[in-house]
Coordinates of C-alpha atoms in Angstrom, one line a residue:
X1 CA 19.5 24.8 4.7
X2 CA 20.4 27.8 3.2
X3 CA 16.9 29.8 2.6
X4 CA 14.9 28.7 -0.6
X5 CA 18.0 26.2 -1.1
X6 CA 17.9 23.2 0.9
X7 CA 21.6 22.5 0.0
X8 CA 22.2 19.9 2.8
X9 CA 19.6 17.9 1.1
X10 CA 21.1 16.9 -2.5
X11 CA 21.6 13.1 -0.7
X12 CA 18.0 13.0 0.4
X13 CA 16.8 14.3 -3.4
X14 CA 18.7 11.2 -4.8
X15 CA 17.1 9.0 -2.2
X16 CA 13.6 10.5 -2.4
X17 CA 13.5 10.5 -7.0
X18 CA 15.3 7.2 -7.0
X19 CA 13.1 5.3 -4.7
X20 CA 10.1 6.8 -5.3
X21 CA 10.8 5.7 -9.1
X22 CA 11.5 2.4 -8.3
X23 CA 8.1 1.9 -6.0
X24 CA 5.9 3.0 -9.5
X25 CA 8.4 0.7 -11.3
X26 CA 7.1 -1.6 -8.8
X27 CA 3.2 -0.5 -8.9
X28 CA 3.2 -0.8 -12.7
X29 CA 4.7 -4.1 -12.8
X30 CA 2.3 -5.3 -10.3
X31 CA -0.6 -3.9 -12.4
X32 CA 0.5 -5.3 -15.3
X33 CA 0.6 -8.9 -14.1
X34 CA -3.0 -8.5 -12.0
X35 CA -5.1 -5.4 -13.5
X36 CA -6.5 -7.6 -16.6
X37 CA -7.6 -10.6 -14.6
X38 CA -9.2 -8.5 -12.0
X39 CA -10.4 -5.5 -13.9
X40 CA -9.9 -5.8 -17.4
X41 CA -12.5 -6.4 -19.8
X42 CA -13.2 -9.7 -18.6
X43 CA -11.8 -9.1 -14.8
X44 CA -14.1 -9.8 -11.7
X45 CA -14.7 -6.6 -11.6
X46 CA -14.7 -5.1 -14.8
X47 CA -13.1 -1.6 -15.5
X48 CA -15.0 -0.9 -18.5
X49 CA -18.3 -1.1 -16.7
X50 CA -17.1 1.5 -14.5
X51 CA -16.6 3.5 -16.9
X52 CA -19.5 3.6 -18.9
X53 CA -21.3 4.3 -15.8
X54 CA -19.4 7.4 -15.0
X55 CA -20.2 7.9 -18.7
X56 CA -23.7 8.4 -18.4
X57 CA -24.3 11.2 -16.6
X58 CA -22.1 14.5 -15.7
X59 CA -22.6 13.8 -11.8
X60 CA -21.7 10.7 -12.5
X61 CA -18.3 11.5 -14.1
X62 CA -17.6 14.2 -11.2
X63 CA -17.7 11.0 -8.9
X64 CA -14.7 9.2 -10.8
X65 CA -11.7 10.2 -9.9
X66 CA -9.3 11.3 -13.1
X67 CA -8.3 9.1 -15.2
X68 CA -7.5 9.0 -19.2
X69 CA -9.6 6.4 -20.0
X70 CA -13.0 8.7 -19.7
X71 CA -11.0 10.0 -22.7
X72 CA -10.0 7.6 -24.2
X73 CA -11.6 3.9 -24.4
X74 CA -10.7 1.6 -21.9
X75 CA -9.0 -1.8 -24.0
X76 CA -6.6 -4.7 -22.0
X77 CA -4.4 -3.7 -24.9
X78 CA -4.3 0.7 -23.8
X79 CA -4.2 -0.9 -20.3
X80 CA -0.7 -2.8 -21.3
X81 CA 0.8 0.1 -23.3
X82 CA 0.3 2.4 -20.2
X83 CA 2.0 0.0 -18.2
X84 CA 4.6 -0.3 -19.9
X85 CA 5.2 3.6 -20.6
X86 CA 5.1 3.4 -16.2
X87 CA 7.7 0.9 -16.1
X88 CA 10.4 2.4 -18.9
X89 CA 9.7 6.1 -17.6
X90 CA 10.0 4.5 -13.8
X91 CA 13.3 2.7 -14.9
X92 CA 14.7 5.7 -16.6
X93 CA 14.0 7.5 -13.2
X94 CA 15.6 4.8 -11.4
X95 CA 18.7 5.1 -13.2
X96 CA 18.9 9.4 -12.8
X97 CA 18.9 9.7 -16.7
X98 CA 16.4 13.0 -16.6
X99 CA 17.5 14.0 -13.7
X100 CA 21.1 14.4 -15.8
X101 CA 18.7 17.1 -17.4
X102 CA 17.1 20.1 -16.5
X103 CA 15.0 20.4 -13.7
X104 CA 12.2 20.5 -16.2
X105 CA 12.4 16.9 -17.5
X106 CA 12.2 15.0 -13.7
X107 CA 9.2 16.9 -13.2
X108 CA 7.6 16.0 -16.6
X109 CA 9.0 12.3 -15.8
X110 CA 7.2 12.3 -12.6
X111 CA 3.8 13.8 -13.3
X112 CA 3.6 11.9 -16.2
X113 CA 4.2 8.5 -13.5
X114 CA 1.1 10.8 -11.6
X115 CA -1.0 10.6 -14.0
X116 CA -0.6 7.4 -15.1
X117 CA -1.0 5.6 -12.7
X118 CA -4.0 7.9 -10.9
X119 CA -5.5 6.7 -14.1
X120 CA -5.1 3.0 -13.3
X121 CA -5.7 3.5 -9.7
X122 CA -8.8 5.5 -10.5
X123 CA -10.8 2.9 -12.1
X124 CA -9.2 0.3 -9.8
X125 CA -12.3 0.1 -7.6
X126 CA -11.9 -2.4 -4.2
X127 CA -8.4 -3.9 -5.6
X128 CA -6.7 -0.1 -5.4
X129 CA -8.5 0.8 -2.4
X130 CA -5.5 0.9 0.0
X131 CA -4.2 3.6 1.3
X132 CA -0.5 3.2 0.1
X133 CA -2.4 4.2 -3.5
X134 CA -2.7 7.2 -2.8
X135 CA 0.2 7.5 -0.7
X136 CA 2.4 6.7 -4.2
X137 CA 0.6 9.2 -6.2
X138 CA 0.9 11.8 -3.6
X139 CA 5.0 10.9 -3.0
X140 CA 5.5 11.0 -7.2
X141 CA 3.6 14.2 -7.6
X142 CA 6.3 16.0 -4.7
X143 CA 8.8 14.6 -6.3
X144 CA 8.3 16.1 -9.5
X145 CA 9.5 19.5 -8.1
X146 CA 12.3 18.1 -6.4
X147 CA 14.5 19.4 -9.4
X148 CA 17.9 17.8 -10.9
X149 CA 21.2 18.3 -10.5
X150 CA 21.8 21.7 -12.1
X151 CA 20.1 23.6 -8.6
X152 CA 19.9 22.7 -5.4
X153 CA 16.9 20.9 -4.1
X154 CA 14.1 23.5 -3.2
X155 CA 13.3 23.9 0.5
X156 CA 9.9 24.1 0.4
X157 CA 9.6 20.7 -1.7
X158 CA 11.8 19.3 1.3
X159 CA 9.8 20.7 4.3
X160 CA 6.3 18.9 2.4
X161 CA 8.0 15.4 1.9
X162 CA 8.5 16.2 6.0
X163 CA 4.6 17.1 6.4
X164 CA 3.9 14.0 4.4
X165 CA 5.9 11.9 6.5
X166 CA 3.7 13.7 9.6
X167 CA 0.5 12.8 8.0
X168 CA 1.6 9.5 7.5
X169 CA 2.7 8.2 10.6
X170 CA 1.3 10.7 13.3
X171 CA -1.8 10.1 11.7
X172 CA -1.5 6.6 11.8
X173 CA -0.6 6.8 15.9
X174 CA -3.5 9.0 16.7
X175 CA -5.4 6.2 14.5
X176 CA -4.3 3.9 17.2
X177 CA -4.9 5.9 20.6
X178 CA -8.6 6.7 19.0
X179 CA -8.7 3.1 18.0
X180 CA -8.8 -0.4 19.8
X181 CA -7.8 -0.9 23.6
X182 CA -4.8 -3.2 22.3
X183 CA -3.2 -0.2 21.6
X184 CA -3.4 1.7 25.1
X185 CA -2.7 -1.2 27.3
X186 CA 0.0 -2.7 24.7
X187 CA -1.1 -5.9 23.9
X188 CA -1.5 -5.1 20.3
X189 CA 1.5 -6.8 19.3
X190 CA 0.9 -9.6 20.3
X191 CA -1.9 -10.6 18.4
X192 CA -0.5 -8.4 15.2
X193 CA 2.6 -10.8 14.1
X194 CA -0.7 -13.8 13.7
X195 CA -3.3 -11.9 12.8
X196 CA -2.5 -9.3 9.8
X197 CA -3.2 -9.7 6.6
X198 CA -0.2 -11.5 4.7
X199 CA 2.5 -12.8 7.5
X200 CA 6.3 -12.3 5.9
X201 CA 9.0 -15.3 6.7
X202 CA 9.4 -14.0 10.2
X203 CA 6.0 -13.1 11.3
X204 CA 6.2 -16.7 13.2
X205 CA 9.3 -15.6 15.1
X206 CA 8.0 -12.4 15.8
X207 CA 4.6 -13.9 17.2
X208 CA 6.4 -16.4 19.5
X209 CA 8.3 -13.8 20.9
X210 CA 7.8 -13.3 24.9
X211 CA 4.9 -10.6 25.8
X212 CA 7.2 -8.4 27.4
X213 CA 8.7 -8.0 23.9
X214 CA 5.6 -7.3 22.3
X215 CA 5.0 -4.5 24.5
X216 CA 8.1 -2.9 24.1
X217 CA 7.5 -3.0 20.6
X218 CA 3.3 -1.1 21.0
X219 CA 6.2 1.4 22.8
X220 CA 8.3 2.3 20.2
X221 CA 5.5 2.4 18.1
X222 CA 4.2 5.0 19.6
X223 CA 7.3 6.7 20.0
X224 CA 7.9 6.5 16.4
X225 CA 4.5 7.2 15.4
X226 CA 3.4 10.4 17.7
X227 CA 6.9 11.7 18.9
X228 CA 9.5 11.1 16.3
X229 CA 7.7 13.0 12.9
X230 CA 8.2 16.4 14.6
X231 CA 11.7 15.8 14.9
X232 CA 11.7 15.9 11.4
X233 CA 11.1 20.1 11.2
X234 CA 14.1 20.6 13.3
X235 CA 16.5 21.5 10.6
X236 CA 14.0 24.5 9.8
X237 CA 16.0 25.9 12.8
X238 CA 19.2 25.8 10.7
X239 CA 17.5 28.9 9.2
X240 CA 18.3 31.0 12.7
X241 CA 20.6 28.4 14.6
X242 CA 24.4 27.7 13.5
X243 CA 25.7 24.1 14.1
X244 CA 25.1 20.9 12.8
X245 CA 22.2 20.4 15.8
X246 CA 19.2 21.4 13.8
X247 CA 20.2 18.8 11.2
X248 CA 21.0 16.0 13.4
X249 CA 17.7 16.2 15.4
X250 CA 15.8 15.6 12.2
X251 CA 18.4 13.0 11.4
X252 CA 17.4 11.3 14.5
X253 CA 13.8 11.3 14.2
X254 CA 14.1 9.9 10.2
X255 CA 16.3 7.4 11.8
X256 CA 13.5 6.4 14.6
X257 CA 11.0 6.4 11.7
X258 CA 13.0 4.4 9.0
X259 CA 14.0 1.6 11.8
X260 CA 10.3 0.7 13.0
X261 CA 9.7 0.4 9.7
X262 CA 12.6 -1.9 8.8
X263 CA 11.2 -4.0 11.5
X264 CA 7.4 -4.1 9.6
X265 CA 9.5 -4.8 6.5
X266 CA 11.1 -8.2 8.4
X267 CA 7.9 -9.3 9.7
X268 CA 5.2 -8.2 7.7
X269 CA 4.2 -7.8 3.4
X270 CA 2.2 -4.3 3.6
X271 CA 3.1 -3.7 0.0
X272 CA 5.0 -0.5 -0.7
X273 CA 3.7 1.1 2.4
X274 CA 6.6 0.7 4.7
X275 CA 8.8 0.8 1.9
X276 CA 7.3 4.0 0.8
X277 CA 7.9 5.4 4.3
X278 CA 11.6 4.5 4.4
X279 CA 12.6 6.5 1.3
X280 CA 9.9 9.3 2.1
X281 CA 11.6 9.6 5.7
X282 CA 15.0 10.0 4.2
X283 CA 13.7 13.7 3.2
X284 CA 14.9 14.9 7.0
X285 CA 18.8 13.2 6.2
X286 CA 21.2 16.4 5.4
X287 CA 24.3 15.4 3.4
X288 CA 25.6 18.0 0.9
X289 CA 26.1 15.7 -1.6
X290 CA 28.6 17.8 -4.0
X291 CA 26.4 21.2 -3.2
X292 CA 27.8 24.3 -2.2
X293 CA 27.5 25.4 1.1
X294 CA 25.8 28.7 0.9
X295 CA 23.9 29.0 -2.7
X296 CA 24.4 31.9 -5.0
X297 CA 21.6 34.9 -5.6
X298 CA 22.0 37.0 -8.2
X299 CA 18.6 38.9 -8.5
X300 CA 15.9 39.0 -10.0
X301 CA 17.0 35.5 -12.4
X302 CA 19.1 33.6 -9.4
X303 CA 17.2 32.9 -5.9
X304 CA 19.6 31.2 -3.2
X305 CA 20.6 28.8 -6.4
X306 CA 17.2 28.7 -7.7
X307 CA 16.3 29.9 -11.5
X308 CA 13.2 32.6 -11.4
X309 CA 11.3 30.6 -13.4
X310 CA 12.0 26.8 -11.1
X311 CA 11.5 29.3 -7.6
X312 CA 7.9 30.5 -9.1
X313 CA 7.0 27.1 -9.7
X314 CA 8.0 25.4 -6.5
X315 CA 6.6 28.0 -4.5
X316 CA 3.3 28.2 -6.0
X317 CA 3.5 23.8 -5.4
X318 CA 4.1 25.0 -1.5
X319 CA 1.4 27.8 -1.2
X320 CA -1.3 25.0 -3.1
X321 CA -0.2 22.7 -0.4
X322 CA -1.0 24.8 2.2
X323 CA -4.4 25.6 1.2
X324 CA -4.7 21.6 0.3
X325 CA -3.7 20.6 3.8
X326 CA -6.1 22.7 5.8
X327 CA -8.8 19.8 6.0
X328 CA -6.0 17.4 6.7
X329 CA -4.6 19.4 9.7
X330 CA -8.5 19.3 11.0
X331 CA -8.8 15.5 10.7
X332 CA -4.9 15.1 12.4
X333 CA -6.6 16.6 15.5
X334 CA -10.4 15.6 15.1
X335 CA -12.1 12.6 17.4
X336 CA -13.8 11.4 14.3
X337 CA -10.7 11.1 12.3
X338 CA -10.4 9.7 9.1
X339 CA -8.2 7.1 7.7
X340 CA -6.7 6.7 4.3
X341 CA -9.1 9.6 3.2
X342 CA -8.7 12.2 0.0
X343 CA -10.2 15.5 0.3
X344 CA -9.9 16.4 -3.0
X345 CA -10.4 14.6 -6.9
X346 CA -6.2 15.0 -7.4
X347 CA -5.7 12.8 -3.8
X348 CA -2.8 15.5 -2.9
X349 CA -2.3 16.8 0.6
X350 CA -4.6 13.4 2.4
X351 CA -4.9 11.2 5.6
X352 CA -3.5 8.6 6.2
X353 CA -3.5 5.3 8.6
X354 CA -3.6 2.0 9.5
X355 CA -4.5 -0.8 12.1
X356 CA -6.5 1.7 14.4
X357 CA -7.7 -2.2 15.7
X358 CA -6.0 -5.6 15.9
X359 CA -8.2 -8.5 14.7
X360 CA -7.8 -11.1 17.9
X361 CA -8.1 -14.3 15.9
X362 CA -7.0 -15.0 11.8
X363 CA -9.6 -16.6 10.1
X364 CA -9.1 -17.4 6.6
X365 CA -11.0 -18.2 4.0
X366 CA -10.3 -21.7 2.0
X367 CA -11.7 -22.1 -1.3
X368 CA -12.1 -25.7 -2.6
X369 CA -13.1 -27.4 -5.4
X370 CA -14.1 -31.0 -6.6
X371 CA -14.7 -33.3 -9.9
X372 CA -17.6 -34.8 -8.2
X373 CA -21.0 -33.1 -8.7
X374 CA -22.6 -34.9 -6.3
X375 CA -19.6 -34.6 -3.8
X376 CA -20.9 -35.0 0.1
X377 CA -21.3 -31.6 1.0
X378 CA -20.2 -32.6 4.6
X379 CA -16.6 -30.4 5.6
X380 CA -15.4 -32.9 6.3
X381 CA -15.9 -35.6 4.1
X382 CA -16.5 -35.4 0.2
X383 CA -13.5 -35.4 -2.8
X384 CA -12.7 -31.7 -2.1
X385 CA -9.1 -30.2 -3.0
X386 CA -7.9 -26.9 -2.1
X387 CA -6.9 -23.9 -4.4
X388 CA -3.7 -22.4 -3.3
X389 CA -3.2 -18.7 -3.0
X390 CA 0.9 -17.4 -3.4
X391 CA 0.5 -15.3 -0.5
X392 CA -1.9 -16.0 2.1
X393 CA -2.0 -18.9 4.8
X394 CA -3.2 -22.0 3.1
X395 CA -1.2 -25.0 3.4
X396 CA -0.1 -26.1 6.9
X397 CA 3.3 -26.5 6.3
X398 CA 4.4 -23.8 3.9
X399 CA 6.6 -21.1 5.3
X400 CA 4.7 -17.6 4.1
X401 CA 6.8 -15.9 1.5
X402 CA 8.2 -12.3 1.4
X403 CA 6.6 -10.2 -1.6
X404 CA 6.8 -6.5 -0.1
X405 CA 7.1 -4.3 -1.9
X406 CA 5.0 -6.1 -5.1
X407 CA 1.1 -6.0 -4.0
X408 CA -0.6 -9.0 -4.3
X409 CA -4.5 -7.4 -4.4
X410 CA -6.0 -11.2 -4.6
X411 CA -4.8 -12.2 -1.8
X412 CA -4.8 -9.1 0.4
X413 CA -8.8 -8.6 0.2
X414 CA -9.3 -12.3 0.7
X415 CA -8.0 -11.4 4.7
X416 CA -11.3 -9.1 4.5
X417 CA -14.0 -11.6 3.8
X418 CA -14.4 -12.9 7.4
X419 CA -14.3 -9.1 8.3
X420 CA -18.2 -8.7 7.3
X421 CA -17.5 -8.5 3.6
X422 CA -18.0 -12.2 3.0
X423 CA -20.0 -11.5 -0.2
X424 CA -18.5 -9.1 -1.9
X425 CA -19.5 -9.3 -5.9
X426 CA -15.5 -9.9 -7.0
X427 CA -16.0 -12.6 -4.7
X428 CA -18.8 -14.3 -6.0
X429 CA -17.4 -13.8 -9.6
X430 CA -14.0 -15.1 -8.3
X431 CA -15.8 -18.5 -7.9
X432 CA -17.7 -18.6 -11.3
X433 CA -14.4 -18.0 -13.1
X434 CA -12.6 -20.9 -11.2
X435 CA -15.6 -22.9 -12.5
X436 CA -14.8 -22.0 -15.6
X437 CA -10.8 -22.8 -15.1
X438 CA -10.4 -19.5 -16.3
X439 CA -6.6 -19.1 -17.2
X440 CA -5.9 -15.5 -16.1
X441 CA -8.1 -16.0 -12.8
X442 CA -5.5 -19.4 -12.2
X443 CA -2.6 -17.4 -12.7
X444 CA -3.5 -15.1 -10.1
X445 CA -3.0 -18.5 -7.8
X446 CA 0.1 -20.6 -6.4
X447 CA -1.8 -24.0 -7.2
X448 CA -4.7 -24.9 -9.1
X449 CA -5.4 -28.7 -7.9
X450 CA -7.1 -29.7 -11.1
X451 CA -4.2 -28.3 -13.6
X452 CA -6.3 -26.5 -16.2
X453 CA -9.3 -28.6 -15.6
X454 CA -13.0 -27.6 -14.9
X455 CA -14.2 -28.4 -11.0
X456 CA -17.7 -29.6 -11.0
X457 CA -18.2 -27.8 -8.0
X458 CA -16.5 -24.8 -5.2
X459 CA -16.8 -23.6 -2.2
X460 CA -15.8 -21.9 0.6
X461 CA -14.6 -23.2 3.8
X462 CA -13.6 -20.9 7.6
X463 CA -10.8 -22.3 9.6
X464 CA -9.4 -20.1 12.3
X465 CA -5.4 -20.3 11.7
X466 CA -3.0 -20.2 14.6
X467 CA 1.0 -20.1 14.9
X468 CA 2.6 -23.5 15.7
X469 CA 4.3 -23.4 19.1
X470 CA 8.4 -23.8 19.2
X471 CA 7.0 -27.7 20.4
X472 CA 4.3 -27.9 17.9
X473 CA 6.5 -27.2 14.5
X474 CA 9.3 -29.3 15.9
X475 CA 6.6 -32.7 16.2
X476 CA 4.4 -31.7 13.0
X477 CA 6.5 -29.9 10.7
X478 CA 3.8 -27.5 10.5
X479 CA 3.8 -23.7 10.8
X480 CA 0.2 -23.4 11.4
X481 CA -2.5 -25.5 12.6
X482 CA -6.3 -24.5 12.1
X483 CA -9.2 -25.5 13.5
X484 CA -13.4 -24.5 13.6
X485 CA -13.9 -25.5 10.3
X486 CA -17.2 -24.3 8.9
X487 CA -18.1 -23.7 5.2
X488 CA -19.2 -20.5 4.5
X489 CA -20.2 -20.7 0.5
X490 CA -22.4 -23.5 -0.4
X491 CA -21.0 -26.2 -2.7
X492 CA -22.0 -24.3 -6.0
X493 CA -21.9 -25.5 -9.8
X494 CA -22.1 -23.4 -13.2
X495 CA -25.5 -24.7 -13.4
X496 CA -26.6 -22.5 -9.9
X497 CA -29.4 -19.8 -10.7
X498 CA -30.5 -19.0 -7.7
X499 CA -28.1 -16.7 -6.6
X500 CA -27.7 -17.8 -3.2
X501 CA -24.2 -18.1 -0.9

């Protein structure tokens, strides 16, 4: 570093604008195949009803966070043509094109992507409530003053993609020692490779791995999660210390950070997130990258490399941030931390973390359907046929899929049903739409078991899903077997007024 020039850094820039491009090139794309089925105008939980509530009254409106479309009118077809803007501005991003330009144009680029997609993500109700939402719009909003190619990358920018990182996963360990026992006497792992939400290719081999493993792995987690982050500030020190040290220290901790979460990549599908903290982590990497050495200053128009005009701006971004982060520095180090939170409408500067408890057993939720209308009601008996979902457990046999970094949001909030939010209203609409054999809903599936056709009836059956033993998949064929079946929804029909699961 070289004062306001972080001229080590000009690798990490290129990592930081490229991939965070490509995860909103992801986001869009993901919103574009999904957002109309479950929140368009005919969605399971319609946007535009959202909307004209926020619309009737100023508080109201305060309680919706921005979002064009409380300016202009929410369509499928305004929906599309936003997602599309995401996706060729995201690509163009991808590829360096404005960063070719002045520093000017990646930043419009880049808050533009903000905007965007805080837009879609505002309106997005239960579907965008993860916290690797707000994670994206907070990583695209830094990177906007990251600069281009003409001036080195700002220091300050550098030093908040390294506070993010903190946020991120220090938060996320003191998540965990607040949280569940699993996590203090390290037995967490060894449920976690079963029990999370969508199981990768590997999250079998991970599971079946011996116990002493798994507790190695709660370890490094730790490690990783409370120790390694502050590594990242040491090449602040390069400020006062000569040497290469200061930068290889922070190199160190980035590469602790980025390797756990290559290892949640293999055996899990957590959307962007880990994905997101891989390229975020790169921030801490130093290589000059074509830069100069020491940057030049001529006063007042030249700051250590830095145009007047670019040095105002990216220090005014840092001084925001530090007002911005007071709350989040109290909740780092509060006992009633929170997780995934936002304390302000423009989600900059927020908490952040995950799996503060490990769910013991996976119960999943099978929805089923039959031609029949007077189909024995019995779980066990009757002409019932399962829908299949693309990405969690279903059928027995099938080998789970990798989809990380695309989101599957069906999917993903059908793990929380047996969580105490069995009837949840997108839910109970998701069932009236598959007795409709509505075509966007289907899509949203793997298999529809009636091709196109109406099901006189649905419900919904609990199994509890367990990892074939080594023995088991060699005999069977199967990588899961499940067992405590119970149905949970009441056969139900079109013709059902009552309103009753």
């Amino acid at each position: 570093m070289d004062g306001f020039a972080a001229v080590d850094f000009g690798f990490a820039r290129e990592v930081l604008q490229r991939g965070i491009a490509a995860l909103y090139l992801v986001a869009f794309v993901s919103t574009l195949n999904q957002f109309r089925a479950l929140l368009g105008e005919h969605g399971l939980l319609p946007a535009p009803e959202l909307l004209a509530w926020a619309g009737s009254s100023p508080r109201a409106r305060r309680l919706l966070r921005p979002t064009l479309f409380l300016r202009v009118r929410y369509t499928d077809r305004r929906l599309l043509a936003l997602c599309i803007a995401g996706v060729v501005v995201s690509a163009a991003l991808v590829a360096g094109i404005p960063q070719l330009a002045p520093p000017w144009v990646p930043m419009v680029s880049f808050l533009l992507l903000w905007l965007g997609y805080m837009s879609i993500s505002s309106i997005g109700q239960t579907f965008y409530g993860f916290g690797w939402e707000m994670l994206l719009l907070e990583a695209g909003f830094l990177a906007a003053f990251l600069g281009s190619g003409s001036q080195p990358p700002p220091t300050v920018v550098i030093m908040l993609f390294w506070w993010l990182v903190i946020r991120l996963e220090f938060g996320a360990g003191m998540i965990k020692i607040r949280g569940g026992r699993e996590w203090r006497d390290l037995t967490a792992l060894m449920y976690h490779h079963e029990t999370q939400p969508m199981p990768g290719p590997f999250s079998r081999q991970a599971h079946l791995l011996p116990p002493w493993f798994h507790r190695l792995e709660a370890v490094g987690n730790h490690i990783a999660q409370l120790g390694a982050p502050w590594l990242l500030l040491a090449p602040i020190l390069g400020l006062w210390i000569p040497g290469a040290v200061p930068a290889l220290i922070g190199a160190v901790g980035a590469g602790i950070v980025i390797a756990t979460q290559l290892w949640l990549i293999v055996t899990g599908n957590f959307a962007w997130l880990n994905w997101a903290t891989v390229v975020i982590a790169f921030s801490a990497i130093g290589i000059p990258l074509g830069m100069p050495h020491r940057a030049e200053t001529a006063l007042p128009w030249v700051i250590d490399g830095l145009s007047l005009p670019w040095f105002v701006v990216t220090s005014v971004v840092g001084v925001l941030y530090v007002w911005l982060s007071v709350p989040a520095v109290r909740n780092l180090f509060s006992r009633s931390q929170a997780m995934n939170a936002s304390f302000n409408r423009w989600q900059l500067a927020n908490a952040y973390g995950a799996f503060g408890t490990v769910t013991k057993e996976r119960i999943e939720i099978v929805v089923e359907g039959t031609l029949l209308p007077d189909a024995d009601p019995d779980p066990l008996a009757g002409e019932w046929r399962e829908y299949g979902f693309k990405g969690k457990p279903g059928d027995l046999h099938r080998i789970p899929r990798q989809f990380a970094p695309y989101h599957l949001r069906l999917d993903w909030l059908m793990w929380f049903l047996p969580l105490g939010r069995m009837y949840e209203d997108w839910f109970a609409m998701l069932l009236v739409r598959l007795l409709e054999a509505d075509a966007p809903t289907l899509r949203l599936l793997r298999h529809d078991p009636f091709g196109g056709a109406r099901p006189a009836q649905v419900r919904a059956v609990a199994y509890r899903y367990r990892f074939t033993t080594r023995a088991q998949r060699r005999e069977s064929g199967q990588v899961w077997i499940r067992d405590r079946r119970r149905v949970v929804v009441r056969p139900l029909s079109l013709g059902d007024d009552d309103g009753s699961m």
